[in-house]
PDB file of C-alpha atoms and ligand atoms in Angstrom:
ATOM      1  CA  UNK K1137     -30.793  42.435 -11.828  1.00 96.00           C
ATOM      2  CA  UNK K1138     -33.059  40.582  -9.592  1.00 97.00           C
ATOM      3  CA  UNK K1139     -36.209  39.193 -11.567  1.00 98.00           C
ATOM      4  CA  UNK K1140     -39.019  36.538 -10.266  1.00 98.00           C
ATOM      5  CA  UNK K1141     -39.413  33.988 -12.819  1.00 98.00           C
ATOM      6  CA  UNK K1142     -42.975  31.601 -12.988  1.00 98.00           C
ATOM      7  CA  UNK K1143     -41.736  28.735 -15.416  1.00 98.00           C
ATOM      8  CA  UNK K1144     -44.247  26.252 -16.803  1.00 98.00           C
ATOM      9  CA  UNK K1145     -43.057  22.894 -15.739  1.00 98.00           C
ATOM     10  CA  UNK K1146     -43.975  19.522 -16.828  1.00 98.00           C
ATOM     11  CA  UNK K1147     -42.211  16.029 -15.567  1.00 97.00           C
ATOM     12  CA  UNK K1148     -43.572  14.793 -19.073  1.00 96.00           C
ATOM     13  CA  UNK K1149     -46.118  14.872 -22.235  1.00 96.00           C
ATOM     14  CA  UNK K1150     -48.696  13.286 -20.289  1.00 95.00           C
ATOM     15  CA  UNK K1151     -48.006  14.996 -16.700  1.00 97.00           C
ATOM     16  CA  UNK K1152     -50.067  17.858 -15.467  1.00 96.00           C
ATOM     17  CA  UNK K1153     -47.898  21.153 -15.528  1.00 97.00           C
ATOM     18  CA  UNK K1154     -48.498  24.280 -13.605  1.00 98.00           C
ATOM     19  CA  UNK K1155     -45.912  27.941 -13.465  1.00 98.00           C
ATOM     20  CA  UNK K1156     -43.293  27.349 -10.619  1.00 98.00           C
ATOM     21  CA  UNK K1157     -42.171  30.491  -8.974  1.00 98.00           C
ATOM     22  CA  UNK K1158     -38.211  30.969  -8.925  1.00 98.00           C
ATOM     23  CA  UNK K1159     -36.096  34.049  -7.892  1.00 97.00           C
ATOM     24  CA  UNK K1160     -32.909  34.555 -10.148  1.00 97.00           C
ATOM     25  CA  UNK K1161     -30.383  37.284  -8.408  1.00 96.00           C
ATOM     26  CA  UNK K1162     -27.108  38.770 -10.380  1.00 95.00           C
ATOM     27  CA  UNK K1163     -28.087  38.653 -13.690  1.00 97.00           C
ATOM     28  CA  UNK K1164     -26.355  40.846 -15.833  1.00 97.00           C
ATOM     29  CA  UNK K1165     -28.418  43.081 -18.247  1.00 97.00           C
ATOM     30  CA  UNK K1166     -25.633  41.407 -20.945  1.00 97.00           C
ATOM     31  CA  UNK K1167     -26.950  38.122 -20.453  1.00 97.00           C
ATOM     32  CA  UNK K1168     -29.188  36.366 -22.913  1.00 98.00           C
ATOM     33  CA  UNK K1169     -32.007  34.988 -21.604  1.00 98.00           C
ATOM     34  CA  UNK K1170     -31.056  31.466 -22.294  1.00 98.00           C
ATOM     35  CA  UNK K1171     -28.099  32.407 -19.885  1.00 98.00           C
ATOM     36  CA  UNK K1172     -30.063  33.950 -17.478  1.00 98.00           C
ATOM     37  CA  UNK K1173     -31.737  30.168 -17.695  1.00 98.00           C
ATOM     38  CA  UNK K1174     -28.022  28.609 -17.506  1.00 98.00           C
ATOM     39  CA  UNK K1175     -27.962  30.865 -13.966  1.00 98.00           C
ATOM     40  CA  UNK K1176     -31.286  29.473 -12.272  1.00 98.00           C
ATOM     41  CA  UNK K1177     -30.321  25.772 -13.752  1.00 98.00           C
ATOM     42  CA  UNK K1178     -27.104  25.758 -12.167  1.00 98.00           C
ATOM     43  CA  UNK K1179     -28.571  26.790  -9.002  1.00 97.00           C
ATOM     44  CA  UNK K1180     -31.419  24.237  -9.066  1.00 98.00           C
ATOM     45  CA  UNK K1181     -29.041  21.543  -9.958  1.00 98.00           C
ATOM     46  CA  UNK K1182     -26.393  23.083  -6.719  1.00 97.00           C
ATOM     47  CA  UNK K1183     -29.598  22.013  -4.268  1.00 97.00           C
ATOM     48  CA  UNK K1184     -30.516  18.932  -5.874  1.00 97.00           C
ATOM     49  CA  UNK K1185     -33.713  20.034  -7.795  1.00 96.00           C
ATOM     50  CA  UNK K1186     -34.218  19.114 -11.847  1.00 97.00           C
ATOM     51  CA  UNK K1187     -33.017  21.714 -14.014  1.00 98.00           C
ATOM     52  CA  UNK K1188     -35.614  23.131 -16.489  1.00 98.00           C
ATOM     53  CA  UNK K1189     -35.471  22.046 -19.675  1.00 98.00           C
ATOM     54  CA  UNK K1190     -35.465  24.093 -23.053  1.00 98.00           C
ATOM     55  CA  UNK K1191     -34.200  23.271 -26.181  1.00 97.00           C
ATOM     56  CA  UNK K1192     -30.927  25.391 -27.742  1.00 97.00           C
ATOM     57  CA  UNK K1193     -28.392  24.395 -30.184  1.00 97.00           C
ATOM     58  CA  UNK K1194     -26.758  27.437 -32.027  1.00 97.00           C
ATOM     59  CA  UNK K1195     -27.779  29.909 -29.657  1.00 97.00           C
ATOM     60  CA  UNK K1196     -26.826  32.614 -32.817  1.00 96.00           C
ATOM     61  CA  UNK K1197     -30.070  33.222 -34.031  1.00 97.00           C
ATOM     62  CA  UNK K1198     -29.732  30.536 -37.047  1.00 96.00           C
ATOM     63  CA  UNK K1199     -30.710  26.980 -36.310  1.00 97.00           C
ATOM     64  CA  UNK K1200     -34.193  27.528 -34.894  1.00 97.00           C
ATOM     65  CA  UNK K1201     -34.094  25.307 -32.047  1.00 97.00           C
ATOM     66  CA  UNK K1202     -34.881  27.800 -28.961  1.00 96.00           C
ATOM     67  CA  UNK K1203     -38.194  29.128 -28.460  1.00 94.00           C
ATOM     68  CA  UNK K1204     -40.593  30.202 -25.808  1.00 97.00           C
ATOM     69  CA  UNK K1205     -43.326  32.211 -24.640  1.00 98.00           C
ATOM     70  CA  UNK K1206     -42.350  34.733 -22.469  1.00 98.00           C
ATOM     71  CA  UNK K1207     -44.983  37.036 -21.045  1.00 98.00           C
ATOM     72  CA  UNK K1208     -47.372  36.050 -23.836  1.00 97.00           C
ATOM     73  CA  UNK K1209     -45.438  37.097 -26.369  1.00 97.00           C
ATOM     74  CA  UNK K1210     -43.668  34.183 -28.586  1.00 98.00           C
ATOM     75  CA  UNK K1211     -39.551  34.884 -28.227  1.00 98.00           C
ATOM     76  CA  UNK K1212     -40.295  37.600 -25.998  1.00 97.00           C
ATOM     77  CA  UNK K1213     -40.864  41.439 -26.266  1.00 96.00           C
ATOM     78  CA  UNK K1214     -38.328  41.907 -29.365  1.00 95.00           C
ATOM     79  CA  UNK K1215     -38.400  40.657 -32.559  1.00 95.00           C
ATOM     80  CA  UNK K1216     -35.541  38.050 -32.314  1.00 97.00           C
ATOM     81  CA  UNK K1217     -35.404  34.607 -31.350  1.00 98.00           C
ATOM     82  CA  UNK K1218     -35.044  33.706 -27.732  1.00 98.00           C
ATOM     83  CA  UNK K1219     -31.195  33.287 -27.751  1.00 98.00           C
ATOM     84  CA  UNK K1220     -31.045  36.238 -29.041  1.00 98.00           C
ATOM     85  CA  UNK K1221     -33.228  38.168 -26.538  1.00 98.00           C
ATOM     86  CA  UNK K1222     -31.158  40.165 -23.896  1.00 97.00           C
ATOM     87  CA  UNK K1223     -31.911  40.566 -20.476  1.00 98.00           C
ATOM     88  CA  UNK K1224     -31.576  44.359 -20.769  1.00 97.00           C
ATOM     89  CA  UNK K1225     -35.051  44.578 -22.496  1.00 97.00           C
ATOM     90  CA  UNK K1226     -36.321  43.525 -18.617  1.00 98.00           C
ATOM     91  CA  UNK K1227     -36.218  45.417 -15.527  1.00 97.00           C
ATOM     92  CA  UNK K1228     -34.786  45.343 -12.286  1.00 97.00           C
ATOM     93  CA  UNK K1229     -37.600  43.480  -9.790  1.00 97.00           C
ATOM     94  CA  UNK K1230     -39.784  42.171 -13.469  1.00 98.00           C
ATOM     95  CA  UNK K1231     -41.770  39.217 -13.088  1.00 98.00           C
ATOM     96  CA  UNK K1232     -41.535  37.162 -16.076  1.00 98.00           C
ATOM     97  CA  UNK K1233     -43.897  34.239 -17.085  1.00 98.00           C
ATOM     98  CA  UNK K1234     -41.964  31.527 -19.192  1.00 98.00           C
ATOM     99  CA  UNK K1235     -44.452  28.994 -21.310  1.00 98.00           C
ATOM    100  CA  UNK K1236     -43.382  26.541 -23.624  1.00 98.00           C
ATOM    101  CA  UNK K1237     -45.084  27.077 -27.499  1.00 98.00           C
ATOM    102  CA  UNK K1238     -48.847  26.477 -27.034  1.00 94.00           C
ATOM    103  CA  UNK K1239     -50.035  24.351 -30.252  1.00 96.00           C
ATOM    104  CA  UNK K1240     -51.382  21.225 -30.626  1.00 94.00           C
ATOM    105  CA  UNK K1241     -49.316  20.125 -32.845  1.00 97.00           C
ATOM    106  CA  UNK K1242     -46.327  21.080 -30.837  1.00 98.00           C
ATOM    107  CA  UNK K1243     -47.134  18.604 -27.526  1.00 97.00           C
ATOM    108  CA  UNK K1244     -44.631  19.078 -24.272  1.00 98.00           C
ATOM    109  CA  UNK K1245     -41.841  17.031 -24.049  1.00 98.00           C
ATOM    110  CA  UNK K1246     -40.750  18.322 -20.937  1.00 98.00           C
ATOM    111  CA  UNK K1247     -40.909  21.915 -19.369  1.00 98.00           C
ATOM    112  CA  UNK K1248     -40.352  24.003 -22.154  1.00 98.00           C
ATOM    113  CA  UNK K1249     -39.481  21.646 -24.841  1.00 98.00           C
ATOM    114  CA  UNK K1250     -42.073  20.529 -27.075  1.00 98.00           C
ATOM    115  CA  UNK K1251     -42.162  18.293 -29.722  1.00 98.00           C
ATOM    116  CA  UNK K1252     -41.546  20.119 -33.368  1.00 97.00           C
ATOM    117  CA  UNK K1253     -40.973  16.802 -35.851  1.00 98.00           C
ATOM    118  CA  UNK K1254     -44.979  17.752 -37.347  1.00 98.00           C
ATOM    119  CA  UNK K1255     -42.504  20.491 -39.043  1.00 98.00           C
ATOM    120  CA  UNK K1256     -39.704  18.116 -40.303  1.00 98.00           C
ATOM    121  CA  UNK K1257     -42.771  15.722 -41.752  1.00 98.00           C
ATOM    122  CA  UNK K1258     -44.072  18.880 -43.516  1.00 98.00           C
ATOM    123  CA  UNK K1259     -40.945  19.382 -44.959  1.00 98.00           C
ATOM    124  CA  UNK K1260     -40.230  15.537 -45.585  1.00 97.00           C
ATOM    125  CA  UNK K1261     -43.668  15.633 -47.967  1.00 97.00           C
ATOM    126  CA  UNK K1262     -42.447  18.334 -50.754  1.00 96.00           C
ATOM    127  CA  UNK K1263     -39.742  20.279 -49.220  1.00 95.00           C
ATOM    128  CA  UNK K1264     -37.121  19.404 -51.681  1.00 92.00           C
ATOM    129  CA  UNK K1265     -35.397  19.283 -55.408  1.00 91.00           C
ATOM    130  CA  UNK K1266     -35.199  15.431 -56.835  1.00 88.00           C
ATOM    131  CA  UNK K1267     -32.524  15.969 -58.908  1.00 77.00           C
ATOM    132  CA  UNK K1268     -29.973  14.072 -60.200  1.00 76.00           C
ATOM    133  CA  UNK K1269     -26.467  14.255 -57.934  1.00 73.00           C
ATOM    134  CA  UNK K1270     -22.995  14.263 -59.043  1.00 79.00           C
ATOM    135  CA  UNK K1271     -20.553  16.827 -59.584  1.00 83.00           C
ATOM    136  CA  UNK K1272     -21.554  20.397 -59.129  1.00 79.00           C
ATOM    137  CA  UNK K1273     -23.261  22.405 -61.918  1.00 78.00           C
ATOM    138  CA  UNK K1274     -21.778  25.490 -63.114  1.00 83.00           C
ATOM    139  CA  UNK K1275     -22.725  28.590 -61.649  1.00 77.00           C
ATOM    140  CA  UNK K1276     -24.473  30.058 -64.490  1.00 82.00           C
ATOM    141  CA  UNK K1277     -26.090  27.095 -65.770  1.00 83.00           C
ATOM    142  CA  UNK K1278     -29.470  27.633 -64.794  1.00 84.00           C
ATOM    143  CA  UNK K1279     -30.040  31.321 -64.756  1.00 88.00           C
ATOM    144  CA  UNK K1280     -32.066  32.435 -61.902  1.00 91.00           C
ATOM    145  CA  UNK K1281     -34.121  35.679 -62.433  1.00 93.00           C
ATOM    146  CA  UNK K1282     -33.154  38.403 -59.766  1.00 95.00           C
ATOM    147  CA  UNK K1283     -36.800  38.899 -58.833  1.00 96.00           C
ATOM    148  CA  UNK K1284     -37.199  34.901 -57.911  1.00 96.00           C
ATOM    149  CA  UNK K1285     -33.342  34.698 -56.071  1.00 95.00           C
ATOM    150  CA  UNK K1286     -34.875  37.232 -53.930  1.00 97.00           C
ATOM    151  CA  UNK K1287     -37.653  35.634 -53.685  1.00 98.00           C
ATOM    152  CA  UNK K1288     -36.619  32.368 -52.457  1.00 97.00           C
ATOM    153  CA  UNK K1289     -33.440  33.914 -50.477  1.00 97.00           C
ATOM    154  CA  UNK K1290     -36.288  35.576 -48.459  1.00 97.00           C
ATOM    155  CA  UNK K1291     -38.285  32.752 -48.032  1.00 98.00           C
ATOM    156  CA  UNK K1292     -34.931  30.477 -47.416  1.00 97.00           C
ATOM    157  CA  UNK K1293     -34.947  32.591 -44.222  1.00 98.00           C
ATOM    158  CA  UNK K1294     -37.216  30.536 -41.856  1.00 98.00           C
ATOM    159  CA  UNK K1295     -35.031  28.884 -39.438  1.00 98.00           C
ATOM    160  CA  UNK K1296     -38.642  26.376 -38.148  1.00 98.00           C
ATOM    161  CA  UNK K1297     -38.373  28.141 -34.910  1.00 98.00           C
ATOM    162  CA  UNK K1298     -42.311  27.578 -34.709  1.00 98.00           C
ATOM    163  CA  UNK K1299     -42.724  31.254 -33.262  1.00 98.00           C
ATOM    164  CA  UNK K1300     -45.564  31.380 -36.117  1.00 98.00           C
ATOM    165  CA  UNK K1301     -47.644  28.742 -34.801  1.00 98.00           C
ATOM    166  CA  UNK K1302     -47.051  29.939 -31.250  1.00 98.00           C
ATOM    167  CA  UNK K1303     -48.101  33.333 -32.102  1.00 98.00           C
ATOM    168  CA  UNK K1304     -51.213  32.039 -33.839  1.00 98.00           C
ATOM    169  CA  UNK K1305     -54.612  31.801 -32.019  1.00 97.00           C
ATOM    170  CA  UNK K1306     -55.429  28.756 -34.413  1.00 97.00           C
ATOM    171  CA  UNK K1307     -51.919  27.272 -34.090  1.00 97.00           C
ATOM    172  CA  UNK K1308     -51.711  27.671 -37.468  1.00 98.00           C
ATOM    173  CA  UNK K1309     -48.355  26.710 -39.728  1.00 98.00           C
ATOM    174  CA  UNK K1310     -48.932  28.794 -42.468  1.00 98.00           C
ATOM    175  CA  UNK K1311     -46.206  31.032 -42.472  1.00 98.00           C
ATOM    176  CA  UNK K1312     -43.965  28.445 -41.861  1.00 98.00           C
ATOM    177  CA  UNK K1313     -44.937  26.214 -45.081  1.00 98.00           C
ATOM    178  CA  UNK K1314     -45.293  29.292 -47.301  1.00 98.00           C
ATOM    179  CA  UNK K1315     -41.336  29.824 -46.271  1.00 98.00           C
ATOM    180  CA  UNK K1316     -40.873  26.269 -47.029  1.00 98.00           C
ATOM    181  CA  UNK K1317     -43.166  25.853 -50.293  1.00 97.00           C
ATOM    182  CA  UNK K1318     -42.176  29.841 -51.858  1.00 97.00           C
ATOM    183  CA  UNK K1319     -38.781  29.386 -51.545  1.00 95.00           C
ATOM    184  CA  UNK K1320     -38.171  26.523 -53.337  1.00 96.00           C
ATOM    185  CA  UNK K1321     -41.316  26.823 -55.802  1.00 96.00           C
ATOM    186  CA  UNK K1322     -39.795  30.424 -56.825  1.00 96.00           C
ATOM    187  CA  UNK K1323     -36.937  28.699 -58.631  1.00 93.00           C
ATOM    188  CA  UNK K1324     -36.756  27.139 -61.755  1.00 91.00           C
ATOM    189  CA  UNK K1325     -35.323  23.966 -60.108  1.00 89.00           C
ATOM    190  CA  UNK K1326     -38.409  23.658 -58.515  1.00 92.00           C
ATOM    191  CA  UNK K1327     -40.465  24.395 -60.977  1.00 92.00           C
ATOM    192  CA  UNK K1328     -41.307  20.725 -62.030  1.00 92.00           C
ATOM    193  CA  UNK K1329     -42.295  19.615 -58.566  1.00 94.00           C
ATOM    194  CA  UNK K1330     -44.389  23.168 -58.004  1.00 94.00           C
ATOM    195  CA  UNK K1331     -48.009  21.453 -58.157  1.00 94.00           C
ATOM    196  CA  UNK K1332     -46.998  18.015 -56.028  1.00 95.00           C
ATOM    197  CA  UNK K1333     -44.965  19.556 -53.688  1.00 96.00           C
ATOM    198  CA  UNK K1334     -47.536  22.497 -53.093  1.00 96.00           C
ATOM    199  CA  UNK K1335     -50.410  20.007 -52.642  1.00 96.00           C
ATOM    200  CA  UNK K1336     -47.937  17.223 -50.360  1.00 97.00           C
ATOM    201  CA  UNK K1337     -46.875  19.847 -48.307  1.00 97.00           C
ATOM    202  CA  UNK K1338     -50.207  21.553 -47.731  1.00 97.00           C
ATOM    203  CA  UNK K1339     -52.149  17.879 -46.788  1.00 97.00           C
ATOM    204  CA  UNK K1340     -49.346  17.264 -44.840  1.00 98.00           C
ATOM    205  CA  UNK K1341     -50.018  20.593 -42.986  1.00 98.00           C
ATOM    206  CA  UNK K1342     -53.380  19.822 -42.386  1.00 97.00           C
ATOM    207  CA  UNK K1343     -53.077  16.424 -41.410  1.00 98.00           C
ATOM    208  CA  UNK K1344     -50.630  17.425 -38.479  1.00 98.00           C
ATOM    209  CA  UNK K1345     -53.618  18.756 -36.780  1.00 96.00           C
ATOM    210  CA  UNK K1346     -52.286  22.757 -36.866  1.00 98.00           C
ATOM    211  CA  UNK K1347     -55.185  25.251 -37.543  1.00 95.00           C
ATOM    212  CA  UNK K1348     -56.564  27.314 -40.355  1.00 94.00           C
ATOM    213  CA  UNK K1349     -55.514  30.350 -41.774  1.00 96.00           C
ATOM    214  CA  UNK K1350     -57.819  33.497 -40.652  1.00 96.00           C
ATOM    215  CA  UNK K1351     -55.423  36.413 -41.955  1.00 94.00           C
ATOM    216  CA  UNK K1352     -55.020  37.862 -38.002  1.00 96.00           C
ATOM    217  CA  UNK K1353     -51.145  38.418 -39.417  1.00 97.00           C
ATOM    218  CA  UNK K1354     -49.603  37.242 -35.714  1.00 97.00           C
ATOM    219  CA  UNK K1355     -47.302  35.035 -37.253  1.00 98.00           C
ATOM    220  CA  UNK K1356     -45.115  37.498 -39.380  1.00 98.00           C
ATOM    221  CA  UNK K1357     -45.512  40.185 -36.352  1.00 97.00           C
ATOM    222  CA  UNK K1358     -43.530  37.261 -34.194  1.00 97.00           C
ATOM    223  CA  UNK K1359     -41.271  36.028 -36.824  1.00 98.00           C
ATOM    224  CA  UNK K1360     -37.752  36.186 -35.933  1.00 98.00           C
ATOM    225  CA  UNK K1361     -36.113  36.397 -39.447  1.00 98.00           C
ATOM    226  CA  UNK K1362     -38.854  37.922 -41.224  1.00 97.00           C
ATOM    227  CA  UNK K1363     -40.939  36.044 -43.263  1.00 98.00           C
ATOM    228  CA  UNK K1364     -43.391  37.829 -44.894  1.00 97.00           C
ATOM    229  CA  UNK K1365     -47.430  37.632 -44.946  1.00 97.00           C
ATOM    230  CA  UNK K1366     -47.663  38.051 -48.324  1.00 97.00           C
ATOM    231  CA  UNK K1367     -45.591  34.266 -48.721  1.00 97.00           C
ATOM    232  CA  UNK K1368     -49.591  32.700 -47.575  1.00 98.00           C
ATOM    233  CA  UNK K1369     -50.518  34.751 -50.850  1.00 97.00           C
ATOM    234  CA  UNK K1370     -48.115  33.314 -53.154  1.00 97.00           C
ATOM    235  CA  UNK K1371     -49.218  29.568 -51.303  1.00 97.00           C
ATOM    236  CA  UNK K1372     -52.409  29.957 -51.753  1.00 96.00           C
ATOM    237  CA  UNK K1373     -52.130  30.945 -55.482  1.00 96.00           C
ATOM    238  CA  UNK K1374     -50.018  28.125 -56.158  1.00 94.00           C
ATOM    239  CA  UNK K1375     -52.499  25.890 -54.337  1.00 95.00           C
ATOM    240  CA  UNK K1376     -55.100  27.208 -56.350  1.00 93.00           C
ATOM    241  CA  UNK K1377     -54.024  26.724 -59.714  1.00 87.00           C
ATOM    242  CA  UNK K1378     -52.249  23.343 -58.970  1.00 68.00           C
ATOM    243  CA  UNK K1379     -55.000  21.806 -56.994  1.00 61.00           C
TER     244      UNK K1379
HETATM  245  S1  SF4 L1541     -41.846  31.423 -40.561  1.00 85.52           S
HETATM  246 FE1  SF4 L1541     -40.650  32.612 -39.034  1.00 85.52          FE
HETATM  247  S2  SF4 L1541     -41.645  32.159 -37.059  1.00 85.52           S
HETATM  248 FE2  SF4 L1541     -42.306  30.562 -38.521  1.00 85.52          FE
HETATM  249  S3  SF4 L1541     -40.884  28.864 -38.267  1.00 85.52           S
HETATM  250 FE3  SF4 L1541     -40.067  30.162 -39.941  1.00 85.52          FE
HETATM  251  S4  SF4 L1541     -38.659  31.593 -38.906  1.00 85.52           S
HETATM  252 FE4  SF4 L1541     -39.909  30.691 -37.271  1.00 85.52          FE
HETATM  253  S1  FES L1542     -30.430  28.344 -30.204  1.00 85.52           S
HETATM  254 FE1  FES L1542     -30.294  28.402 -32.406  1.00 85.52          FE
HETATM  255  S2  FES L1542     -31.685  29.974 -32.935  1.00 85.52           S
HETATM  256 FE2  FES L1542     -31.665  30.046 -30.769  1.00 85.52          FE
END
């Protein structure tokens, strides 16, 4: 495949950025687009220009770390995250515009990376169990309900890709603290820190400087793994009675 690329680039948070127009030539419909990326970086570095930068780790779908807009559409035209994207859902001659997550609470690093740590503060306000360590507790010591397990497994999903805010014309995190807040509030071992981590998490949110909630539903239309609307329900309930 040959494909035109225009890729946002950015020296730095504070530089002005602009698309840059590339051509990429070879690419195999196999390829995932972060190795279509690998192709144009090699090439770039090969004539002495900077590579473009994105952030990967995993690159199987699970640790959350890739993520871009590409032709509007947060991870691309398929419902997966942007490792995960293959180059066979593009044409032969496609011009494709790549954009790093528009928030502002997600500013450029660089290029495509921006800066996601207004997530890992969220989670650092209420996004845990205190409990006593040691040895590990038998299995069956604290029954679980099936109906919460599922619950929280489903919730437990959310890898913080930040697709959600991305996708959200307020830049909005709910989705992603739902995940966050549901799947640990659906358990009894979070039961005792339900009303304090619900509130933390929440003001935390807010104070980050990401957007309101209007109910458009982008977020769970982009997410890669799934996470329900109906998790800003169960928030807001639990933000309701606790607060
Ligand atoms: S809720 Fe979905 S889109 Fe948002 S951070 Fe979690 S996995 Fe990514
Ligand atoms: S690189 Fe880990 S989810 Fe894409």
């Amino acid at each position: 495949m040959n494909l035109t690329l225009r890729i946002w680039r950015q020296t730095g948070p504070d530089a002005p950025g602009a698309l840059t127009r590339y051509q990429v030539s070879g690419i195999s419909p196999e390829m995932s687009f972060l190795e279509m990326l690998d192709t144009l970086n090699e090439e770039l570095i090969l004539t002495g220009e900077q590579p473009i930068a994105f952030d990967h780790d995993c690159r199987e779908g699970i640790c959350g770390a890739c993520g871009m807009v590409i032709n509007g559409q947060a991870h691309g035209p398929e419902r997966t995250t942007t490792c995960q994207l293959h180059m066979r859902h593009f044409r032969d001659g496609d011009t494709i515009d790549v954009e790093p997550w528009r928030a502002a609470a997600f500013p450029v690093v660089k290029d495509l990376v921006v800066d996601r740590s207004a997530f890992d503060r969220i989670i650092g306000s209420g996004g845990y169990i205190t409990a006593p360590t040691g040895s590990a507790p038998e299995a069956h010591a604290t029954p679980v309900p099936k109906e919460a397990a599922d619950l929280a497994f489903e919730h437990a999903e959310c890898i913080g890709c930040g697709a959600c805010v991305a996708a959200c014309p307020n830049g909005s995190a709910m989705l992603f603290t739902a995940a966050k807040v549901v799947h640990l509030n659906a358990l009894p071992q979070g039961a005792p820190e339900r009303a304090t981590r619900t509130r933390s998490m929440v003001a935390t949110m807010d104070a980050e400087g990401f957007g309101g909630c209007t109910n458009t539903g982008e977020c769970a239309t982009a997410c890669p793994k799934g996470i329900p609307l109906s998790g800003i329900s169960l928030l807001n309930r639990d933000f309701l009675r606790r607060a």
